[in-house]
mmCIF file of C-alpha atoms and ligand atoms in Angstrom:
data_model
loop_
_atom_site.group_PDB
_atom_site.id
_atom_site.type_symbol
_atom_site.label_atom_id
_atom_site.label_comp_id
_atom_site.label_asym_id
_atom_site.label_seq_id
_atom_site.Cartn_x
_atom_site.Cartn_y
_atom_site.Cartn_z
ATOM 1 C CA UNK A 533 -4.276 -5.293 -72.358
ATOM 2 C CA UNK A 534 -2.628 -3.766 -69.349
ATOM 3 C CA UNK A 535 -2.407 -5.859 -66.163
ATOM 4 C CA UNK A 536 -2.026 -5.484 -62.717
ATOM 5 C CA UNK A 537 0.105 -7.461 -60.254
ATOM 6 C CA UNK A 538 -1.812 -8.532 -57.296
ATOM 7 C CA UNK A 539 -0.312 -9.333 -54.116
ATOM 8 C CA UNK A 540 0.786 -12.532 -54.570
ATOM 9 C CA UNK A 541 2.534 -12.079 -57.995
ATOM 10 C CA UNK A 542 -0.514 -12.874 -59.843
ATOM 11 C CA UNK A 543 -1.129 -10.579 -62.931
ATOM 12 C CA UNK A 544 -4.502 -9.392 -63.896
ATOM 13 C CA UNK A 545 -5.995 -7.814 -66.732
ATOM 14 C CA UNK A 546 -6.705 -4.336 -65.961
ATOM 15 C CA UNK A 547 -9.942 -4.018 -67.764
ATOM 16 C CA UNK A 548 -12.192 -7.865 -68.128
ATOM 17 C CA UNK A 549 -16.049 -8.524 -68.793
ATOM 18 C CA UNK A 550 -19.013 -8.939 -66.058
ATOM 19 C CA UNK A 551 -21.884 -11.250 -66.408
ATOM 20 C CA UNK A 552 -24.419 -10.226 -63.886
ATOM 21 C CA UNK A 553 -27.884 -9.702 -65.050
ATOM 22 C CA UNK A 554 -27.214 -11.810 -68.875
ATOM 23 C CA UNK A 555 -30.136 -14.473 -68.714
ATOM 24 C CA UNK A 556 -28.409 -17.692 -68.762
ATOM 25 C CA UNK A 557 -29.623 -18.320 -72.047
ATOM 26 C CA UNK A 558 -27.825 -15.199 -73.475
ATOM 27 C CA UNK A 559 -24.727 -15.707 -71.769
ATOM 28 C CA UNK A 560 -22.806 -17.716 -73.897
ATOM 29 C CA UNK A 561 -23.565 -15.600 -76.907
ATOM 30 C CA UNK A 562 -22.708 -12.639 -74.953
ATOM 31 C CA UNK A 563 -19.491 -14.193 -73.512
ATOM 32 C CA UNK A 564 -18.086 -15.400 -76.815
ATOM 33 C CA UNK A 565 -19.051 -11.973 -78.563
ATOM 34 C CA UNK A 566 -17.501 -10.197 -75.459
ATOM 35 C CA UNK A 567 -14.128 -13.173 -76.420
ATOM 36 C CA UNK A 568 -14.172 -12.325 -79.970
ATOM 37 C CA UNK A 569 -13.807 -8.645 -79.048
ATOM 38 C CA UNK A 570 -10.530 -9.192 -76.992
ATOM 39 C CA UNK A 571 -11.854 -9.526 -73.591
ATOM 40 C CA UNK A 572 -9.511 -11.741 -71.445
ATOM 41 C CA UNK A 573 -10.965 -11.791 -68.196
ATOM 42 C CA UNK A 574 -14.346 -12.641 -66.919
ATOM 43 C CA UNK A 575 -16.410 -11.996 -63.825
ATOM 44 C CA UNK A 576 -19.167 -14.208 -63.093
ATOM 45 C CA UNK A 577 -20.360 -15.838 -59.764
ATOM 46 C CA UNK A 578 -22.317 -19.111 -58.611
ATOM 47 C CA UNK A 579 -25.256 -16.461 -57.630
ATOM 48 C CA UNK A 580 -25.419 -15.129 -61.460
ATOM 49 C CA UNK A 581 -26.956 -18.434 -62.490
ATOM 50 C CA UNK A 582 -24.487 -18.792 -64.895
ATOM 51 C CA UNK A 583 -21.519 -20.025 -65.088
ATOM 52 C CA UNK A 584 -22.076 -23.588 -67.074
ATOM 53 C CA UNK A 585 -22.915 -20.635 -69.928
ATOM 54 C CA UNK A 586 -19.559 -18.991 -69.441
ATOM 55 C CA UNK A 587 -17.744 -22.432 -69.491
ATOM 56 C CA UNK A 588 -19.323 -23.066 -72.499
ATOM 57 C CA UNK A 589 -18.655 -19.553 -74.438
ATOM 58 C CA UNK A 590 -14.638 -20.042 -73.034
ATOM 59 C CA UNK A 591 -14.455 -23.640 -74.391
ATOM 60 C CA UNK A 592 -16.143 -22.966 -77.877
ATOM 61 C CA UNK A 593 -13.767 -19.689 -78.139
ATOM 62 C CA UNK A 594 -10.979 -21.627 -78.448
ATOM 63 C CA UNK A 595 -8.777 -19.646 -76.726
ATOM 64 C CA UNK A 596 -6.141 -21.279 -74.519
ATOM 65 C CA UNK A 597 -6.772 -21.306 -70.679
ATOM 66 C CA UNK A 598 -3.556 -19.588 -69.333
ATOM 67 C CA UNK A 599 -4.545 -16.638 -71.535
ATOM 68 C CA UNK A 600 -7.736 -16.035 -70.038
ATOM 69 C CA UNK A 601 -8.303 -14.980 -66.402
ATOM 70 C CA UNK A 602 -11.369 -16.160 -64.674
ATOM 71 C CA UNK A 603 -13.254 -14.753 -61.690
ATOM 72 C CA UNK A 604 -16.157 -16.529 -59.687
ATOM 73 C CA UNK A 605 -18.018 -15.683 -56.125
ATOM 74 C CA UNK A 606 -18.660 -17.938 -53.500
ATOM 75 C CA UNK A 607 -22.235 -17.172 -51.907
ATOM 76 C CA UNK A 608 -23.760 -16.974 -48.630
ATOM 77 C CA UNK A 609 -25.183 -19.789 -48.292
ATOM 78 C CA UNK A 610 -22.209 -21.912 -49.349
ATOM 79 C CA UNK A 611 -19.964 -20.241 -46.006
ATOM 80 C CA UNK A 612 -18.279 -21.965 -44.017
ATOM 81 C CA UNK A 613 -15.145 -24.219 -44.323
ATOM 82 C CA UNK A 614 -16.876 -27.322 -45.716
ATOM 83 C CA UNK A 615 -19.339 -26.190 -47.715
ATOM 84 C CA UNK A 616 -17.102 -23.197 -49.419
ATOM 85 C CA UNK A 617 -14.545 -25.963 -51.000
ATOM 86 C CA UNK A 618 -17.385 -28.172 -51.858
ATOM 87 C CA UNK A 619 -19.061 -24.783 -53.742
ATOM 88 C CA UNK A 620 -15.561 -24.138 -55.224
ATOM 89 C CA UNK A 621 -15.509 -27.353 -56.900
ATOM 90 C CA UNK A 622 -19.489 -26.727 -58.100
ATOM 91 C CA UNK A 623 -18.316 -24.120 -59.689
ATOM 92 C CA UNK A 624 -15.323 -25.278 -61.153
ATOM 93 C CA UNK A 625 -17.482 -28.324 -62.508
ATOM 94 C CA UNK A 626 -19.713 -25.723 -64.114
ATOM 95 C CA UNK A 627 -17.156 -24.008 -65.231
ATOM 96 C CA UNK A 628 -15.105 -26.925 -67.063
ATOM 97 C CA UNK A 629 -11.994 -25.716 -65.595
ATOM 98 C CA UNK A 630 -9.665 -27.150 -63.705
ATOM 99 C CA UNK A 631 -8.518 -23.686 -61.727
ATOM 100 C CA UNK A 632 -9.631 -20.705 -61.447
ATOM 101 C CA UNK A 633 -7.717 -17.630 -61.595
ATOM 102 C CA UNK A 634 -9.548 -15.131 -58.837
ATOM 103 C CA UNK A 635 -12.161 -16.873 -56.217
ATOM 104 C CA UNK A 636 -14.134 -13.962 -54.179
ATOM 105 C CA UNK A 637 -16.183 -14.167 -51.313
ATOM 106 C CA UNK A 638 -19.035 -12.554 -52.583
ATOM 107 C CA UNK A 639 -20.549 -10.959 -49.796
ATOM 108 C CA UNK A 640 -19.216 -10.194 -45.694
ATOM 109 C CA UNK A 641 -22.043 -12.244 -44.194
ATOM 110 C CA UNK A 642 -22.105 -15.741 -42.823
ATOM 111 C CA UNK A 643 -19.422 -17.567 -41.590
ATOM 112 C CA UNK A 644 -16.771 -15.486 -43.865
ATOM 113 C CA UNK A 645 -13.680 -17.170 -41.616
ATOM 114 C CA UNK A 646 -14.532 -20.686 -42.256
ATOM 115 C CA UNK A 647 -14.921 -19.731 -46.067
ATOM 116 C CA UNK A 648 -11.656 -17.657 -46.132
ATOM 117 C CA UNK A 649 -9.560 -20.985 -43.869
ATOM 118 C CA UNK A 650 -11.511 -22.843 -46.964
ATOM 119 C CA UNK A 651 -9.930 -20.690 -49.470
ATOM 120 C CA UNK A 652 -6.175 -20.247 -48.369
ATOM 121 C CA UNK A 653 -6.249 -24.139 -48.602
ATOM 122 C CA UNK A 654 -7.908 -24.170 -52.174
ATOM 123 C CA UNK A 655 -4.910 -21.270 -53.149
ATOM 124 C CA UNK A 656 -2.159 -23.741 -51.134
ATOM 125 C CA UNK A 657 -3.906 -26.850 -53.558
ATOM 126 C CA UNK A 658 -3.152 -25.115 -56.826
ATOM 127 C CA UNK A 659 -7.637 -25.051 -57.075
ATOM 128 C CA UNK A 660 -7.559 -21.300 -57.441
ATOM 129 C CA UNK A 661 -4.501 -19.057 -58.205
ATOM 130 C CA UNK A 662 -5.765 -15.894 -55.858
ATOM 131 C CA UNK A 663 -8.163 -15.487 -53.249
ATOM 132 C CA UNK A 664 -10.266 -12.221 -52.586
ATOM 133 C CA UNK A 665 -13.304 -10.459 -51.357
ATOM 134 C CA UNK A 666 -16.384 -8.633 -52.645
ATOM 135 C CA UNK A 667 -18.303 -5.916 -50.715
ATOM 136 C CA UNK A 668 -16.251 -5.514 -47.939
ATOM 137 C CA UNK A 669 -15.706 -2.394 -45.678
ATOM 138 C CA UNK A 670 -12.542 -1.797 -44.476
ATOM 139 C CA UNK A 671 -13.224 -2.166 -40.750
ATOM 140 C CA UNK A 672 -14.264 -6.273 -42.082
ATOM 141 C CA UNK A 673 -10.945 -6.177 -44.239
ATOM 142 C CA UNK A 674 -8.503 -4.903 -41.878
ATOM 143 C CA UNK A 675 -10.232 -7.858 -39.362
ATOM 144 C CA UNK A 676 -10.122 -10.434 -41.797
ATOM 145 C CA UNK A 677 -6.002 -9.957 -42.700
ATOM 146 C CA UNK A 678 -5.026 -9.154 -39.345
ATOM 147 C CA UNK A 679 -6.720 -12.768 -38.119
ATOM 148 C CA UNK A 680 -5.515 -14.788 -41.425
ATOM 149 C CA UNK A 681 -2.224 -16.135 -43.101
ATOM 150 C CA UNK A 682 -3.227 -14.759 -46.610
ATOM 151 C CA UNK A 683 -4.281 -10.932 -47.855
ATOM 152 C CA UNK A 684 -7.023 -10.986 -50.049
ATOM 153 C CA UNK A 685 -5.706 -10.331 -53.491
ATOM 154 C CA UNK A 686 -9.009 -8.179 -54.416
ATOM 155 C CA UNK A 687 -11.472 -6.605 -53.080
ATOM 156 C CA UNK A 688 -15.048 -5.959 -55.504
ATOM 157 C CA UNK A 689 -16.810 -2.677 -54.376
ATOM 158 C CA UNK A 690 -19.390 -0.958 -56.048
ATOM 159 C CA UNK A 691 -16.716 2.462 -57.408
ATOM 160 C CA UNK A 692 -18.007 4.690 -60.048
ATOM 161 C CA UNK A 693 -18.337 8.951 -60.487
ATOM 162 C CA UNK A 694 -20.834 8.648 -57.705
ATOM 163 C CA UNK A 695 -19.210 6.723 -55.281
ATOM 164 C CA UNK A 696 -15.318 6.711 -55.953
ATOM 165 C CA UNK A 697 -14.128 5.536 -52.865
ATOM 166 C CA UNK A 698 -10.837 6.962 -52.764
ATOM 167 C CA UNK A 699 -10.574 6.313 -48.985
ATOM 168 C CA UNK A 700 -11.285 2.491 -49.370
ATOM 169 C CA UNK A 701 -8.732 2.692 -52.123
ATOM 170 C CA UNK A 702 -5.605 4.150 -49.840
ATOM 171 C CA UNK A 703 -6.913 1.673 -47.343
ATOM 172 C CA UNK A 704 -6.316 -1.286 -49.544
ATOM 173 C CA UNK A 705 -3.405 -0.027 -50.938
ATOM 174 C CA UNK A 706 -1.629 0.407 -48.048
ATOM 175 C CA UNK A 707 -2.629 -3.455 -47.161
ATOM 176 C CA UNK A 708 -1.702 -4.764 -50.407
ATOM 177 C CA UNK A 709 -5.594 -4.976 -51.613
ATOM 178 C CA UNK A 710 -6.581 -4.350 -55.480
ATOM 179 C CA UNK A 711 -9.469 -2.720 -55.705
ATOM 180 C CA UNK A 712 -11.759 -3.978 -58.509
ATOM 181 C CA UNK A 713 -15.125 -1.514 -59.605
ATOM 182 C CA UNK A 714 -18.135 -3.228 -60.320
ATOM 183 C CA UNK A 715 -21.152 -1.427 -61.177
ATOM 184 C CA UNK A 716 -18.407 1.253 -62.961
ATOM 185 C CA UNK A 717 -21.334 2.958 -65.056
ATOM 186 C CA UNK A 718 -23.993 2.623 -61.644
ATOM 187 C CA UNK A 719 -25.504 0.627 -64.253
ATOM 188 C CA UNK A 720 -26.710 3.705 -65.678
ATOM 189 C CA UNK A 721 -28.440 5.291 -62.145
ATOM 190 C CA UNK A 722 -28.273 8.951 -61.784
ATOM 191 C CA UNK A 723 -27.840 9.906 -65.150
ATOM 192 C CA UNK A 724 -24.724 8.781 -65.609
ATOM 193 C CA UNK A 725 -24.711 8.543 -69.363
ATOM 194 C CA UNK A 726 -25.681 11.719 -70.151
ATOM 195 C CA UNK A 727 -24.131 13.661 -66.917
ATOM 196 C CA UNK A 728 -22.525 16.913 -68.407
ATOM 197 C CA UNK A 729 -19.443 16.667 -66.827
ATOM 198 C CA UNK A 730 -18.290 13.617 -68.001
ATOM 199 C CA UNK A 731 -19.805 14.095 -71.521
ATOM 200 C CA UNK A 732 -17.730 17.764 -71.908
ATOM 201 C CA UNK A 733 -14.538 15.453 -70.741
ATOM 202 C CA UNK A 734 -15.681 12.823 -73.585
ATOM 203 C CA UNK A 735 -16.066 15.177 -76.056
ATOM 204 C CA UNK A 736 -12.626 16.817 -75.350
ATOM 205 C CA UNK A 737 -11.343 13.775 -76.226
ATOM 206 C CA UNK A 738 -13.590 12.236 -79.177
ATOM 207 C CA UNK A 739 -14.918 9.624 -76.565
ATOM 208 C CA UNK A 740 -17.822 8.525 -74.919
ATOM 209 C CA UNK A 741 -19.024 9.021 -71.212
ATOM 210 C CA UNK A 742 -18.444 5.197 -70.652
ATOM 211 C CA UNK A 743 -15.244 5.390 -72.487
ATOM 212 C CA UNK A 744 -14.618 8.424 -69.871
ATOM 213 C CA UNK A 745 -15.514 6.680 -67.004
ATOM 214 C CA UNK A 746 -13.404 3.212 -67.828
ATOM 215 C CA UNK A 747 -10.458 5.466 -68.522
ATOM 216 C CA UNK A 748 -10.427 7.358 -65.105
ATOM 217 C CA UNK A 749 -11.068 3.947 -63.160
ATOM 218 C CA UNK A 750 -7.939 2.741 -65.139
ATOM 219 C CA UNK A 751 -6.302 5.945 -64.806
ATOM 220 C CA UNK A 752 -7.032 5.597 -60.525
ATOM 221 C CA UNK A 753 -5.519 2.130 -60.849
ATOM 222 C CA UNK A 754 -8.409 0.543 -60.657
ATOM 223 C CA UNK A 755 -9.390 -3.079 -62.251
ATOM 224 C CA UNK A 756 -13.042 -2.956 -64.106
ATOM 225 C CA UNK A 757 -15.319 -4.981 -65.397
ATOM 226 C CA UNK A 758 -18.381 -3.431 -67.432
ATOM 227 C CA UNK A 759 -21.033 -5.506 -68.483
ATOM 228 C CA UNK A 760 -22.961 -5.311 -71.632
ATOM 229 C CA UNK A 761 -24.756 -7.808 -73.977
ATOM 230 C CA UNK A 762 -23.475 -5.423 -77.251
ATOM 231 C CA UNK A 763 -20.915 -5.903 -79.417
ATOM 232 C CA UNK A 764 -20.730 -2.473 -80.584
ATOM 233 C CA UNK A 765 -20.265 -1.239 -76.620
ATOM 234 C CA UNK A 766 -18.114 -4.059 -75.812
ATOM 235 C CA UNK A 767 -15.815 -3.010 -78.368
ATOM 236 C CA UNK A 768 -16.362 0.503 -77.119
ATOM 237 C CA UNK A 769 -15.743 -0.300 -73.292
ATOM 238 C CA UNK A 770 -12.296 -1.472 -74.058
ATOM 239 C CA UNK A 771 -11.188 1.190 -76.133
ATOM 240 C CA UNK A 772 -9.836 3.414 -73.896
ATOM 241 C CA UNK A 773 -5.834 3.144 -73.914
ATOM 242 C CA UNK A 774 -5.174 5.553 -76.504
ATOM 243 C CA UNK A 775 -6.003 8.923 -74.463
ATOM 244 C CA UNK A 776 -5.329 10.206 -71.002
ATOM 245 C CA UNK A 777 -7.603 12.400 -68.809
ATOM 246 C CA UNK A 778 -5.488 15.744 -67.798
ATOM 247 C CA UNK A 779 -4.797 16.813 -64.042
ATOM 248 C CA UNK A 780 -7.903 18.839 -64.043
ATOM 249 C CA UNK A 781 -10.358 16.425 -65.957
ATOM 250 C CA UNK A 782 -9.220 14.041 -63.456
ATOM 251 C CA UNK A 783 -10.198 16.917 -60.203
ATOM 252 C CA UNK A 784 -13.743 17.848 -62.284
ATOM 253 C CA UNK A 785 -14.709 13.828 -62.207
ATOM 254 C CA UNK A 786 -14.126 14.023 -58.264
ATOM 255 C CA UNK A 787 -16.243 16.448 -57.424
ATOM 256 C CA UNK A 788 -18.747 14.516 -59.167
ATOM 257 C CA UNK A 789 -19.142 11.640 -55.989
ATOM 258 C CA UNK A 790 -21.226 11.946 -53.259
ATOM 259 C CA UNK A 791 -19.178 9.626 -51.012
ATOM 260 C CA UNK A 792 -22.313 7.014 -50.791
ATOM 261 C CA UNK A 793 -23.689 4.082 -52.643
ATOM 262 C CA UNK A 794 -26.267 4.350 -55.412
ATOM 263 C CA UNK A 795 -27.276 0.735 -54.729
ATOM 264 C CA UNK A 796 -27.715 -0.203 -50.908
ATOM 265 C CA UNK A 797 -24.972 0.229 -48.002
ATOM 266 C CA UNK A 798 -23.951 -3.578 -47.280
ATOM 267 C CA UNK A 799 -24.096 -2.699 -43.371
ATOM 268 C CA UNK A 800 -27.454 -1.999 -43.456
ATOM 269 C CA UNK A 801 -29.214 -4.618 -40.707
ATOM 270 C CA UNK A 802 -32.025 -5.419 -43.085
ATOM 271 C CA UNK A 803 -30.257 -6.425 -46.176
ATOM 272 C CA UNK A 804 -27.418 -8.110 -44.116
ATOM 273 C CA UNK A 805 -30.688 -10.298 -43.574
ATOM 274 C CA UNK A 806 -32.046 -10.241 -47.245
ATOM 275 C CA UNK A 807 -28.660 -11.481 -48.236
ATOM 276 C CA UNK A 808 -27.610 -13.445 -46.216
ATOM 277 C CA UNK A 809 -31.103 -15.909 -45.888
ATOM 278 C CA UNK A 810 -30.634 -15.772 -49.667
ATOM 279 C CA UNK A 811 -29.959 -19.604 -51.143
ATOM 280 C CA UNK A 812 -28.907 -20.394 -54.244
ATOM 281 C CA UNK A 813 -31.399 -22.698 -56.345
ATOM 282 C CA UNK A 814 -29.163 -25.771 -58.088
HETATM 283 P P1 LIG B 1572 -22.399 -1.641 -65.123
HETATM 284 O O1 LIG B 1572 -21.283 -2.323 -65.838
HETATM 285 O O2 LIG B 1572 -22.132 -0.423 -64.320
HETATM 286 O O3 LIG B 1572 -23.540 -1.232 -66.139
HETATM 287 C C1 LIG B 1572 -24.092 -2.106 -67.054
HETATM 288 C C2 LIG B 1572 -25.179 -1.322 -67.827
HETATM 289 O O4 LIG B 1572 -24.565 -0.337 -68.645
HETATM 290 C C3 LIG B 1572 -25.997 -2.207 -68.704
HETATM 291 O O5 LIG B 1572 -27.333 -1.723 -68.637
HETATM 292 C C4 LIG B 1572 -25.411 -1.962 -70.098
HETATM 293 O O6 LIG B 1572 -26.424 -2.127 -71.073
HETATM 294 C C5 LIG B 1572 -24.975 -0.522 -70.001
HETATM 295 N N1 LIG B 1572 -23.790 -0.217 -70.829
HETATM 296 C C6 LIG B 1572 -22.646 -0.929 -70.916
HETATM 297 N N2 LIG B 1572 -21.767 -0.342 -71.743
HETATM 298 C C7 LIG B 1572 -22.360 0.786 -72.206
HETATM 299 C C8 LIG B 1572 -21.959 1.811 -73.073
HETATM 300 N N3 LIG B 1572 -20.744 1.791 -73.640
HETATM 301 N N4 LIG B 1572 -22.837 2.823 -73.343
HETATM 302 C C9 LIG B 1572 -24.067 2.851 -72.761
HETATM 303 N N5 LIG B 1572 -24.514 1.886 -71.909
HETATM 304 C C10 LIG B 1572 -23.658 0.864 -71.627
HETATM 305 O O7 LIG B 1572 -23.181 -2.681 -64.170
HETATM 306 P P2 LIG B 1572 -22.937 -4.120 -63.558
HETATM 307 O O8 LIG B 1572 -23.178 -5.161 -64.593
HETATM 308 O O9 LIG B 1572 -23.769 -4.187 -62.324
HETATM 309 O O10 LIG B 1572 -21.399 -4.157 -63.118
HETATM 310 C C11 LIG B 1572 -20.373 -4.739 -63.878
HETATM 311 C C12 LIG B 1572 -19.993 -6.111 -63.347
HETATM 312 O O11 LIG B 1572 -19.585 -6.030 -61.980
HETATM 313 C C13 LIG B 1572 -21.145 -7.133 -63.287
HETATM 314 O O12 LIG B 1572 -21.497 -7.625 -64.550
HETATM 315 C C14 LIG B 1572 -20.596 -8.159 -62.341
HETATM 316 O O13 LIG B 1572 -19.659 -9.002 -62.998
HETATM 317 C C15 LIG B 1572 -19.931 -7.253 -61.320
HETATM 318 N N6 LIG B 1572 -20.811 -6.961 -60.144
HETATM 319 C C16 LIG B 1572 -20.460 -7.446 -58.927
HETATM 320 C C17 LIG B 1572 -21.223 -7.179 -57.811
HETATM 321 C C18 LIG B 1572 -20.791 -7.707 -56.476
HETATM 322 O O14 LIG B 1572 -21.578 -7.654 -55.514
HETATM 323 N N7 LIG B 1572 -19.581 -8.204 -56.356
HETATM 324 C C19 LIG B 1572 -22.405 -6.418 -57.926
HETATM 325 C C20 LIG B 1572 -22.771 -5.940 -59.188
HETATM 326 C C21 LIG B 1572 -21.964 -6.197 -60.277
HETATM 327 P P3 LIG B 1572 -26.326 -3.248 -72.245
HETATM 328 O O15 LIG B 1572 -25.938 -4.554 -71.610
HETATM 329 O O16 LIG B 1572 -27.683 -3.230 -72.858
HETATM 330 O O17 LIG B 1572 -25.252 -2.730 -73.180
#
C-alpha cells in the first residue's frame, strides 16, 4: 500500500476502509473481511454508532497496532475543550486502543476552537498521532490555521467525478492540508456506476468504474476510503495500483464535475442547524 506523508511526518495509507452506514451488528464482520483483504486503515467516527464493532474486528484480526492506521470523528455535540478530550477518550475506550492514529473534527459547527485547543493537547499527550478536519471550506480552514499552533493534518470532503474539488485541493496543498475523499463513488448518486465515461476509461483498461474512480483519486493525490460490506468489491476497491489513467483519461474524468455537492452544501443555514442540534445517543 502506498502512503502519504502528512504534515507532521505522519504516513498514511493512501487508500483505507469507511464504516458509515454498516449496522453495528455487521460491522465487525465487515471490518475483519475488509482486514483479511489487506485493508490497513480505517475510518469510522463516534456518530457511526460503531466503533466498539471496529475495536472488536481490529483486536480479533490479529494484526499488530503500529501496522494499522485508525481514523475517528469527534461530533458536534462533544465541542468544546472539555468535552472534546473527554469524547476522545470515549472513543478510544470503545475502540480498545490506546492512540489513535488520525482524530477529525467531524463537522465546522459548534465550538470548533475549543475542540481544536482540545486536540493539539491530545497530539502534544501522545493520545492521537495527527489531528484534522472533516467538511470544512476553505474560508473555515484558512481561519482555523491562521488562529492555531497546529495545521490540520487532513481535511475529509465529500470529492468524487461530480464534485472534484480541485480548487479546495490547491488550497490545502499550498497550506500543508491532505485532502481525504469520502463519499468517492457519491455512494452511487447520479449514475455513477454505470456513467459512460468512466466505464469506456474502465474498459480501456480491463477495470471497473469504481476501480476507475479510486485510481484517479489516487492518481490526484488524494487519500480514499470506499465503503462496502463485500468481499468481492473490497478486494476490487483496492486493486487499482497496477494501471495508470493517461493525460487525456485523466482531462475526460474532469469534465465530468459539476463543481457542487451531490449531498448537501455544509453552509447551508438549515442543516448547519440539523447538524449541529444533532446528539449522539450513548
Ligand atoms: P461511497 O464509498 O462513495 O459508496 C459506498 C456505496 O458504494 C455502497 O452502497 C457500496 O455498496 C457501493 N460500492 C462500494 N464498492 C463498490 C464497487 N466496487 N462496485 C459497486 N458498488 C460499490 O460512500 P460512503 O460510505 O458515504 O463514503 C466512504 C467513507 O467516507 C464512509 O464509509 C465514511 O468512512 C466516510 N464518510 C465521511 C463523511 C464525513 O462527513 N466526514 C461523510 C460520508 C462518508 P455495498 O456496501 O453494498 O458494496
Amino acid at each position: 500500500m502506498r502512503n502519504v506523508t502528512l504534515n507532521n511526518g505522519v504516513e498514511m495509507p493512501v487508500l483505507g476502509f469507511g464504516v458509515y452506514q454498516i449496522p453495528a451488528e455487521e460491522t465487525e464482520r465487515a471490518v475483519g473481511d475488509a482486514l483479511a483483504a489487506g485493508y490497513r486503515s480505517l475510518d469510522t467516527a463516534a456518530a457511526y454508532g460503531n466503533e466498539e464493532a471496529v475495536g472488536r474486528a481490529i483486536r480479533s484480526s490479529g494484526i499488530a497496532r503500529r501496522e494499522l492506521f485508525v481514523t475517528t470523528k469527534l461530533w458536534v455535540s462533544d465541542a468544546g475543550e472539555d468535552k472534546a478530550r473527554r469524547a476522545c477518550e470515549t472513543s478510544l475506550r470503545k475502540l480498545g486502543l490506546e492512540q489513535l492514529d488520525l482524530y477529525l473534527i467531524h463537522q465546522p459547527y459548534g465550538d470548533v476552537y475549543g475542540s481544536w485547543r482540545a486536540m493539539e493537547s491530545l497530539q502534544r499527550e501522545g493520545l492521537v498521532r495527527a489531528i484534522g478536519v472533516s467538511n470544512f471550506h476553505g474560508d473555515r480552514l484558512v481561519d482555523l490555521i491562521d488562529h492555531n499552533e497546529v495545521t490540520p493534518a487532513v481535511n475529509q470532503v465529500e470529492t468524487h467525478p461530480f464534485y472534484q474539488r480541485t480548487a479546495d485541493q490547491e488550497l490545502m496543498r499550498e497550506r500543508g492540508v491532505q485532502i481525504e475523499s469520502w463519499g468517492p463513488f457519491a455512494e452511487g448518486r447520479n449514475n455513477l456506476f454505470t456513467d459512460p465515461v468512466l466505464a469506456k476509461t474502465g474498459a480501456a483498461h480491463g477495470k471497473s468504474v469504481a476501480q476507475v474512480v479510486l485510481r484517479w483519486l489516487v492518481q490526484r493525490g488524494v487519500v480514499v476510503i470506499p465503503k462496502s460490506v463485500r468481499p468481492e468489491r473490497m478486494a476490487e476497491n483496492l486493486d487499482v495500483f497496477d494501471f495508470e489513467l493517461t493525460a487525456e483519461e485523466m482531462a475526460s474524468l474532469a469534465a465530468l464535475d459539476t463543481g457542487a455537492s451531490l449531498f448537501f452544501d455544509h453552509r447551508d443555514p438549515a442543516m448547519v442547524s440539523r447538524l449541529g442540534s444533532h446528539v449522539l445517543g450513548d
